[in-house]
PDB file of C-alpha atoms and ligand atoms in Angstrom:
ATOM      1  CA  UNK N 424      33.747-198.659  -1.498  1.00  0.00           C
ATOM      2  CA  UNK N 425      36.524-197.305   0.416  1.00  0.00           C
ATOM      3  CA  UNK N 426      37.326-198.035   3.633  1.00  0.00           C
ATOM      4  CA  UNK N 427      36.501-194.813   5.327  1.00  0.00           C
ATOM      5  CA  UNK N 428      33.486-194.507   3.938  1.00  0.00           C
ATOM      6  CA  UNK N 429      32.282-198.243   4.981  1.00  0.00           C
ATOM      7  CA  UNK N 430      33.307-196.867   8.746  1.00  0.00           C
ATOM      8  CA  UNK N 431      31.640-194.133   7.890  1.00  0.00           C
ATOM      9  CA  UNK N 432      33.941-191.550   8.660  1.00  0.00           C
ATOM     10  CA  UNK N 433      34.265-189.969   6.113  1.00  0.00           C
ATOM     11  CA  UNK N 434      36.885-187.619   4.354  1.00  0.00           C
ATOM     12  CA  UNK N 435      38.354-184.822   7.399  1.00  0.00           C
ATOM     13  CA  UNK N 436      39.124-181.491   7.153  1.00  0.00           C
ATOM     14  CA  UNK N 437      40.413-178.480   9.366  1.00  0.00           C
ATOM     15  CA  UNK N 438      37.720-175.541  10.038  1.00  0.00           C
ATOM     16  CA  UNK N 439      39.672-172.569  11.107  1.00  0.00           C
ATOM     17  CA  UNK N 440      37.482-169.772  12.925  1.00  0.00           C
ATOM     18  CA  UNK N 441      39.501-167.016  13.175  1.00  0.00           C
ATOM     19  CA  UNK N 442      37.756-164.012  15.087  1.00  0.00           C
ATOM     20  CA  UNK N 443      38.712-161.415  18.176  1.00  0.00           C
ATOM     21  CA  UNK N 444      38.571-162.589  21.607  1.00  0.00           C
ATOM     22  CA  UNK N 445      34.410-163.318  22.917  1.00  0.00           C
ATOM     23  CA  UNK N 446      33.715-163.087  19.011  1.00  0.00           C
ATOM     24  CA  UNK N 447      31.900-166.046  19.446  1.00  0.00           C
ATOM     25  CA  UNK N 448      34.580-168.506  18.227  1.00  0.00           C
ATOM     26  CA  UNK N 449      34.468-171.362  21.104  1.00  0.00           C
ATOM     27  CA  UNK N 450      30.775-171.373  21.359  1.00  0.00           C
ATOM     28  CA  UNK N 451      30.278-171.831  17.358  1.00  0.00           C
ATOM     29  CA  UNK N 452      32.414-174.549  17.363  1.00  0.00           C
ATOM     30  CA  UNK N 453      31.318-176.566  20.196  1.00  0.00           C
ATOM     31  CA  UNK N 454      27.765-176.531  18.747  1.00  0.00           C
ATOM     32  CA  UNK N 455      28.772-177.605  15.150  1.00  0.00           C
ATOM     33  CA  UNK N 456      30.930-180.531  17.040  1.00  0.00           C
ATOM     34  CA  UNK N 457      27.518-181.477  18.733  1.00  0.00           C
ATOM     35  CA  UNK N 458      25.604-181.742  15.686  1.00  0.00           C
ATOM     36  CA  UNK N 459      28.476-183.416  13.994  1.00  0.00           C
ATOM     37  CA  UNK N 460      28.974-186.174  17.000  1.00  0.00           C
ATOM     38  CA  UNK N 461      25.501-186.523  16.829  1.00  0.00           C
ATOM     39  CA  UNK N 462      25.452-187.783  13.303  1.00  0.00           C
ATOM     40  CA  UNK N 463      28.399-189.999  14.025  1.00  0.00           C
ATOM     41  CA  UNK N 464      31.396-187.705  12.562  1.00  0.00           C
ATOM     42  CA  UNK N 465      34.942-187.871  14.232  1.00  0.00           C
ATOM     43  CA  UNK N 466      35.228-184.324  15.567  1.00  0.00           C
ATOM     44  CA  UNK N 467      37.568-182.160  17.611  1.00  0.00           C
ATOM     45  CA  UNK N 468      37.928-178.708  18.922  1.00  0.00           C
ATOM     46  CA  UNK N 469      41.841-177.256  19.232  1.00  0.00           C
ATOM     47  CA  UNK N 470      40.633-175.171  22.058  1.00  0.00           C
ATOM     48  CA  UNK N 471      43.262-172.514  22.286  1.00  0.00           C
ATOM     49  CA  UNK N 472      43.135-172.145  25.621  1.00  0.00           C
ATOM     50  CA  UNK N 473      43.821-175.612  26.032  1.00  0.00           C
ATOM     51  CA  UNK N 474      46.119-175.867  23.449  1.00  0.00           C
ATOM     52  CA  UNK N 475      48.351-172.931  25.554  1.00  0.00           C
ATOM     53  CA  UNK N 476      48.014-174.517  29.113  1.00  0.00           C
ATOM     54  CA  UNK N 477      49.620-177.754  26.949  1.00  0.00           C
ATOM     55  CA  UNK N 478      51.039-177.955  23.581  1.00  0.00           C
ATOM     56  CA  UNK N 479      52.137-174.003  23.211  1.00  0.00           C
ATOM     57  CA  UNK N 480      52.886-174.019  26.931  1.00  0.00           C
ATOM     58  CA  UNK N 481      55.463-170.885  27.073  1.00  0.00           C
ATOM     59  CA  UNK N 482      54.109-169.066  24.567  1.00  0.00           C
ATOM     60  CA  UNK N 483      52.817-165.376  24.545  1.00  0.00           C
ATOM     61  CA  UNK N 484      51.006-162.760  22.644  1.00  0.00           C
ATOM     62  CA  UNK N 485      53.860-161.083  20.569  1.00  0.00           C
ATOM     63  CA  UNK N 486      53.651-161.700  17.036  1.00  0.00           C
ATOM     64  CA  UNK N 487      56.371-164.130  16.397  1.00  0.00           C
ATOM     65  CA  UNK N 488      54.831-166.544  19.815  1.00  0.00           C
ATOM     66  CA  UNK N 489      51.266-166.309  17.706  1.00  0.00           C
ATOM     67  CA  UNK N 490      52.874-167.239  14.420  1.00  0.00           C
ATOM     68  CA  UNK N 491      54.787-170.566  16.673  1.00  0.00           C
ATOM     69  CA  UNK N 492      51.221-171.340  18.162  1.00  0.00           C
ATOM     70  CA  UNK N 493      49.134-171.249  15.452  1.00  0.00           C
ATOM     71  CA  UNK N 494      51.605-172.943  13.173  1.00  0.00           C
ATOM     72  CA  UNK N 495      51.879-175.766  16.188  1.00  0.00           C
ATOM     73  CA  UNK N 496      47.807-175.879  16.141  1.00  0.00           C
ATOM     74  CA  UNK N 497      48.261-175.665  12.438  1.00  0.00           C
ATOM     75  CA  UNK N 498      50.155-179.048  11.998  1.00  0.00           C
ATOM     76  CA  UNK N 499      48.325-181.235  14.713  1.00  0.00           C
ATOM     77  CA  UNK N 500      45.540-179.920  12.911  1.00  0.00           C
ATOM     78  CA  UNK N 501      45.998-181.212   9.561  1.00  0.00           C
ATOM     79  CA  UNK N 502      47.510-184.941  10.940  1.00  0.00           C
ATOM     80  CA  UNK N 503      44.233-185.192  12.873  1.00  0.00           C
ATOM     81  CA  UNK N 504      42.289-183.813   9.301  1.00  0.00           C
ATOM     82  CA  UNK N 505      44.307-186.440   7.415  1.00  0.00           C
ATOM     83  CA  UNK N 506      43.080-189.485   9.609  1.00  0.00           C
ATOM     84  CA  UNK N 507      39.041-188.516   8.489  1.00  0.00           C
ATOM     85  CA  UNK N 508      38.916-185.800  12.002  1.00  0.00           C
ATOM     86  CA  UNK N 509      36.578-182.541  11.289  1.00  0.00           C
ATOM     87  CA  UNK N 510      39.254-180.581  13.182  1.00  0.00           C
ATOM     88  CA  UNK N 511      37.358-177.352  14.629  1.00  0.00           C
ATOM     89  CA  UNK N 512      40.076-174.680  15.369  1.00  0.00           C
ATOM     90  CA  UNK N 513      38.517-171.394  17.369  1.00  0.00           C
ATOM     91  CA  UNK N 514      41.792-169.768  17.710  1.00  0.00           C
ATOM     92  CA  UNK N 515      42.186-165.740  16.824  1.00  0.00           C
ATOM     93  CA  UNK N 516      45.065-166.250  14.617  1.00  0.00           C
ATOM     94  CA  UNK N 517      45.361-162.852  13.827  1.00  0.00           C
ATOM     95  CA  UNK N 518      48.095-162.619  10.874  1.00  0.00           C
ATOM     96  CA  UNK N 519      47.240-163.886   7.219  1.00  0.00           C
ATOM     97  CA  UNK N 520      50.406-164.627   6.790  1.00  0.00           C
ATOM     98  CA  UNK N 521      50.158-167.527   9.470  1.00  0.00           C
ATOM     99  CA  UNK N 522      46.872-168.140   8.455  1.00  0.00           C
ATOM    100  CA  UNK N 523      48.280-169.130   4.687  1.00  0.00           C
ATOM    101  CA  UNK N 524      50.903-171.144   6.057  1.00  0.00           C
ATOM    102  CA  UNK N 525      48.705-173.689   7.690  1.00  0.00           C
ATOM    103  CA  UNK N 526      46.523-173.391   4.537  1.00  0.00           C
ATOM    104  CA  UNK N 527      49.874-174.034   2.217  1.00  0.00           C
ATOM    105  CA  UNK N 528      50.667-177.146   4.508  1.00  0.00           C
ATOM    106  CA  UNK N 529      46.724-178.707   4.435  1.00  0.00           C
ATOM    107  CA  UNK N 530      47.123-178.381   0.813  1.00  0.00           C
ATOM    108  CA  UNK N 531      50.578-179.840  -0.060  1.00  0.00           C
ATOM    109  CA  UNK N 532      49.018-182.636   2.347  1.00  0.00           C
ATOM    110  CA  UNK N 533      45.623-182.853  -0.363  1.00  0.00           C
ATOM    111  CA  UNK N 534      43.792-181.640   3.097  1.00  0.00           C
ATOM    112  CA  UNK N 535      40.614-180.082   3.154  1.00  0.00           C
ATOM    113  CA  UNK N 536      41.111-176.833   5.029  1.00  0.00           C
ATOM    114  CA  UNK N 537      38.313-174.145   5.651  1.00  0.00           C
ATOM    115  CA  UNK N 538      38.690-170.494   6.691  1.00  0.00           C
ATOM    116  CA  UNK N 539      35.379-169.120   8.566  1.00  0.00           C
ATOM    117  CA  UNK N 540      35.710-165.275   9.470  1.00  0.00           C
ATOM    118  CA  UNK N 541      33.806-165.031  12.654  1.00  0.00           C
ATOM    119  CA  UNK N 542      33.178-161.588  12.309  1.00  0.00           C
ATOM    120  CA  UNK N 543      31.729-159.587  15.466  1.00  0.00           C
ATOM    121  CA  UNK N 544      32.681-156.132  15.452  1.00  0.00           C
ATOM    122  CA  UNK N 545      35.278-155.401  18.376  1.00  0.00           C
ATOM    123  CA  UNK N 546      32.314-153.163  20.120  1.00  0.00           C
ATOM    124  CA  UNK N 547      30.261-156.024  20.674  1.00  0.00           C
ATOM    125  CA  UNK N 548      33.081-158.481  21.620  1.00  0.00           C
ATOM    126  CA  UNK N 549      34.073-155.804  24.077  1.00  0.00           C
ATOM    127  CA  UNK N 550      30.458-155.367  25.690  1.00  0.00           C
ATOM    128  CA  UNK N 551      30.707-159.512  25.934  1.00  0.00           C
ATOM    129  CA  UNK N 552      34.379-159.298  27.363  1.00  0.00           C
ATOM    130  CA  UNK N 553      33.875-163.376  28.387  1.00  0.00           C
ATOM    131  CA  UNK N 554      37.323-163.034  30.284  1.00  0.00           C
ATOM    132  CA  UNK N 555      37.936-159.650  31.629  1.00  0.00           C
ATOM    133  CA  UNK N 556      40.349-158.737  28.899  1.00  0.00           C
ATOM    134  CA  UNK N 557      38.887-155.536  27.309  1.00  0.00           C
ATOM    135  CA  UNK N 558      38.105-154.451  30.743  1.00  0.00           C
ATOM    136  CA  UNK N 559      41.944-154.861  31.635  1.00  0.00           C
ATOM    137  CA  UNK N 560      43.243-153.451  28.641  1.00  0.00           C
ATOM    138  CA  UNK N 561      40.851-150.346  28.899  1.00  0.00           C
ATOM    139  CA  UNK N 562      41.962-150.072  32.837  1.00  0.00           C
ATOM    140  CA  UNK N 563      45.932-149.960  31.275  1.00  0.00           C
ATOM    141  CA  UNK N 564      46.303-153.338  33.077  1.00  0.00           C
ATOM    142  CA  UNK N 565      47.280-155.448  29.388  1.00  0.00           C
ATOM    143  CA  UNK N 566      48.478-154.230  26.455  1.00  0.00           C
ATOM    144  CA  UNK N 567      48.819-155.515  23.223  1.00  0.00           C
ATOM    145  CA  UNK N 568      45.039-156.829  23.291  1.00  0.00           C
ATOM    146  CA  UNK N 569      44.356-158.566  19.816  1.00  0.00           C
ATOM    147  CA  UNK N 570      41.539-155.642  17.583  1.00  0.00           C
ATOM    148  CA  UNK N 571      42.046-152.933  20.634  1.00  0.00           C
ATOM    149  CA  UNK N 572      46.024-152.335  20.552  1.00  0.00           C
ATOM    150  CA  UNK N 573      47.268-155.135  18.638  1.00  0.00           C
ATOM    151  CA  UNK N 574      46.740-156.187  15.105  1.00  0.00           C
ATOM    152  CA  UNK N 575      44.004-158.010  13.636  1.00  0.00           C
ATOM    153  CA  UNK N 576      44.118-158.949   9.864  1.00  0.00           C
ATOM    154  CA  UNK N 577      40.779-160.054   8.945  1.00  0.00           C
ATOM    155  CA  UNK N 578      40.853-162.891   5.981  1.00  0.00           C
ATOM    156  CA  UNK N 579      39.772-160.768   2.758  1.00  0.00           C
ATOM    157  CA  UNK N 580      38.451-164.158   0.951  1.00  0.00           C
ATOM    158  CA  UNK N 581      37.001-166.365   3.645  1.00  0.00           C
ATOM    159  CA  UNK N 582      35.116-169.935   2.808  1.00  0.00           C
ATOM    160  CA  UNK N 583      32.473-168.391   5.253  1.00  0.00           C
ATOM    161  CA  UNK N 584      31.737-164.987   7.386  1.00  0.00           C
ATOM    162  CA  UNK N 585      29.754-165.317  10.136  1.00  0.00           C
ATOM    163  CA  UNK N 586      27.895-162.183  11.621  1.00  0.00           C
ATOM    164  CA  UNK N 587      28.182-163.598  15.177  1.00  0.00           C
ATOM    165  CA  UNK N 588      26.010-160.317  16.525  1.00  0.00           C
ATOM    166  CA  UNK N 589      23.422-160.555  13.620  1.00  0.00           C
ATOM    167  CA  UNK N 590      22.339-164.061  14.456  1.00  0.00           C
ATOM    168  CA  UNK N 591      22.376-166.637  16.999  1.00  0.00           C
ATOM    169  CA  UNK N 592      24.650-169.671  17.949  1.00  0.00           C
ATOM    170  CA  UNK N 593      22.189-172.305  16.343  1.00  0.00           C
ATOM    171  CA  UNK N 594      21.998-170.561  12.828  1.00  0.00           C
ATOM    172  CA  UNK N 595      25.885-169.944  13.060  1.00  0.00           C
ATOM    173  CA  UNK N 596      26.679-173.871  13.470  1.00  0.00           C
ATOM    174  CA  UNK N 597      23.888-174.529  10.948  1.00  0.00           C
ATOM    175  CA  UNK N 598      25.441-172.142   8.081  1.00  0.00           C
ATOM    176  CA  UNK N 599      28.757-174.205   8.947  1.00  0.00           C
ATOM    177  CA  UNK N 600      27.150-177.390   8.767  1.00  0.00           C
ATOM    178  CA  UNK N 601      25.474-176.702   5.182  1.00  0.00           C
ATOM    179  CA  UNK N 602      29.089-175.268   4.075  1.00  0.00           C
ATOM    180  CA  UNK N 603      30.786-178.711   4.875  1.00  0.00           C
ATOM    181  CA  UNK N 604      27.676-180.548   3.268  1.00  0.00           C
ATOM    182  CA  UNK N 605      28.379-178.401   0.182  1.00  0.00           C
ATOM    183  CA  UNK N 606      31.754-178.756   0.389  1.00  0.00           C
ATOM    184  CA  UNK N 607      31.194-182.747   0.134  1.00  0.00           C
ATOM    185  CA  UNK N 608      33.003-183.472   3.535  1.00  0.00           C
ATOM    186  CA  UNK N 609      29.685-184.807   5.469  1.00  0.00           C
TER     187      UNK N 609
HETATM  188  N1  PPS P2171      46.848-159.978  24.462  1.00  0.00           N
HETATM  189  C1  PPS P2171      45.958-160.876  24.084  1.00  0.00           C
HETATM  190  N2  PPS P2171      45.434-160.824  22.844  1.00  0.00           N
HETATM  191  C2  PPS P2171      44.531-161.746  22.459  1.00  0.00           C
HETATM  192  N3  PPS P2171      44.086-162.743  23.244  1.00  0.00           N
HETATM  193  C3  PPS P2171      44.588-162.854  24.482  1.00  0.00           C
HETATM  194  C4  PPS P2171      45.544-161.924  24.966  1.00  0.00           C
HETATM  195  N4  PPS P2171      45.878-162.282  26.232  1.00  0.00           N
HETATM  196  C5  PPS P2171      45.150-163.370  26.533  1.00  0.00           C
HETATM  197  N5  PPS P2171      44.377-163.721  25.500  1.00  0.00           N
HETATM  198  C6  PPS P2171      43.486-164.889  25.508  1.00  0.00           C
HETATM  199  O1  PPS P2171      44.212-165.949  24.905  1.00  0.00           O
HETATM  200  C7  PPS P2171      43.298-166.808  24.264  1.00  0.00           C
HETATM  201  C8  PPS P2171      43.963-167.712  23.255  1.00  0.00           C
HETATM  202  O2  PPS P2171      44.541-166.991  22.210  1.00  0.00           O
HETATM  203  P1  PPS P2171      44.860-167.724  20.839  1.00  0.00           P
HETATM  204  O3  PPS P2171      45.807-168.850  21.066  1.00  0.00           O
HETATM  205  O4  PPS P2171      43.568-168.021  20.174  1.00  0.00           O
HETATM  206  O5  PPS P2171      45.579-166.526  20.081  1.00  0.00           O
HETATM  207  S1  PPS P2171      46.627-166.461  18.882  1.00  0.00           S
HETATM  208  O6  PPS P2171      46.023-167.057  17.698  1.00  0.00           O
HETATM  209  O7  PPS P2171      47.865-167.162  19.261  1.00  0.00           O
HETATM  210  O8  PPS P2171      46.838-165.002  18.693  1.00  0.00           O
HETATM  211  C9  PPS P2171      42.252-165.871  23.697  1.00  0.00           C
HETATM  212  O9  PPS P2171      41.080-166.632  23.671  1.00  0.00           O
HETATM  213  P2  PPS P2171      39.684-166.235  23.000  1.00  0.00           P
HETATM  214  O10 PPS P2171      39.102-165.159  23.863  1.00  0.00           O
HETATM  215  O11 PPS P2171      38.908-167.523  23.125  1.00  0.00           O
HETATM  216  O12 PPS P2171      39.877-165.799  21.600  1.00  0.00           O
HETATM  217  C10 PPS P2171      42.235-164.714  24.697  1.00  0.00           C
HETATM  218  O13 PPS P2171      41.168-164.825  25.584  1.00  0.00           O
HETATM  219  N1  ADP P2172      25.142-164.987  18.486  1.00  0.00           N
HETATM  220  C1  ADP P2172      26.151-165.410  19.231  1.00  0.00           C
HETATM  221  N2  ADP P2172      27.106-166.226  18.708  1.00  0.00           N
HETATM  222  C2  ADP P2172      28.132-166.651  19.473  1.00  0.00           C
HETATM  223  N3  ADP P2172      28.322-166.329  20.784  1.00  0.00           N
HETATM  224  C3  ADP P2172      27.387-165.514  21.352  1.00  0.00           C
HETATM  225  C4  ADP P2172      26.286-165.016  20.603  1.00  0.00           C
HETATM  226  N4  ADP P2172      25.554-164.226  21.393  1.00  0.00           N
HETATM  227  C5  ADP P2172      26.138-164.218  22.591  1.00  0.00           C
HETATM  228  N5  ADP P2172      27.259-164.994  22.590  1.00  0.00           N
HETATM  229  C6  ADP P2172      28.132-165.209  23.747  1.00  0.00           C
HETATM  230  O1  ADP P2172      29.382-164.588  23.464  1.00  0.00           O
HETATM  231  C7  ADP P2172      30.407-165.294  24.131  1.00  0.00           C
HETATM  232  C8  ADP P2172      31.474-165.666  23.128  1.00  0.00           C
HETATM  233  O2  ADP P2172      32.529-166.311  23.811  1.00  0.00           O
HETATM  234  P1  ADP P2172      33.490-167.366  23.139  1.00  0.00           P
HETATM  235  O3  ADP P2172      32.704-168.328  22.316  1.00  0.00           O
HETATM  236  O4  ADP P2172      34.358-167.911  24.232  1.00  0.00           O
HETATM  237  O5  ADP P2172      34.320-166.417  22.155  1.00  0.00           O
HETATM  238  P2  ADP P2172      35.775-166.637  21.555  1.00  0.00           P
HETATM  239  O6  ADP P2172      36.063-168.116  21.545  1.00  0.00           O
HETATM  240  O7  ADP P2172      35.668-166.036  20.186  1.00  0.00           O
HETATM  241  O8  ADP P2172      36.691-165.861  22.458  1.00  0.00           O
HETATM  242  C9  ADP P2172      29.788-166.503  24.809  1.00  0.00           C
HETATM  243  O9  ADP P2172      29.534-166.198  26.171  1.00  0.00           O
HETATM  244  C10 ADP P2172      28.470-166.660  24.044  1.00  0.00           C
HETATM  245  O10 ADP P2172      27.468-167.256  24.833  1.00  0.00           O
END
């Protein structure tokens, strides 16, 4: 028996939710990491606020910043995937080509990488507004808001869509958890 699996860790992978802003990204995640912690899985959450106030420190909302960050989130990603982590990654990540990049680099690594389209129409995200930032785009205090004035290119072949307004948080983490179960990572 390997090692890994006598620790019972198991083999890691990166889980990418790409979504608008208050699509429900953050709060899917942090509910699959409970239910993965709870059955004794290494797991993390990139949080990309977090990841901002630290790693991509600087950083900004114009296309070629967003490519930097989620290339940066991309790469710590994939190290943390390649030591048995289930890296959980709610970041927007809003151009495929980006996206593909950080897929290209999980598999020239041989690491598992998963694309989940957390897909909640930009009405609803708007009516949730978590941080004030469709209310300050639509009162011309911020532009370039990702899905209102700035691009969002939704993944045309995801490993998963979630319809984040169609069900609730507990189903959402549970469709995840049966997609990593089938994907022979748990
Ligand atoms: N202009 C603009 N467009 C989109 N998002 C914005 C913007 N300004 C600030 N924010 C807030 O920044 C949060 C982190 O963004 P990300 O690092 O996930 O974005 S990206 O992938 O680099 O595009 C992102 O977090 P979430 O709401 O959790 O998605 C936003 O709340
Ligand atoms: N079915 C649902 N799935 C996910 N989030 C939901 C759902 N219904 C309501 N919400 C709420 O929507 C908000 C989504 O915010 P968040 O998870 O921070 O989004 P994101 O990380 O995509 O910006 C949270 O306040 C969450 O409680």
């Amino acid at each position: 028996m390997e090692e890994r699996e006598m620790s019972g860790t198991g083999r890691g992978a990166t889980v990418w939710l790409t979504g608008l802003p208050s699509a429900g990204k953050t709060t899917i995640a942090r509910a699959l990491e409970k239910r993965l912690r709870e059955q004794g899985r290494r797991t993390e959450v990139l949080d990309g606020d977090e990841i901002r106030e630290f790693l991509s420190a600087g950083l900004g909302f114009s296309r070629q910043d967003r490519d930097t960050n989620v290339r940066r989130i991309g790469f710590v990603a994939e190290l943390l995937a390649s030591h048995g982590v289930i890296v959980l990654v709610p970041v927007i990540a809003p151009y495929a080509a980006s996206r593909e990049a950080v897929r290209e680099r999980h598999a020239k690594n041989g690491t598992g990488y998963l694309e989940v389209h957390v897909a909640t129409p930009v009405e609803v995200c708007s009516r949730r507004d978590v941080k004030g930032l469709y209310a300050k785009q639509a009162a011309g205090e911020l532009t370039g808001l990702t899905g209102v004035d700035d691009p969002y290119e939704a993944p045309a072949e995801p490993d998963l869509r979630i319809a984040a307004h169609e069900q609730g948080v507990e189903e959402s983490a549970a469709a995840l958890h049966a997609l990593l179960t089938g994907r022979g990572l748990l």
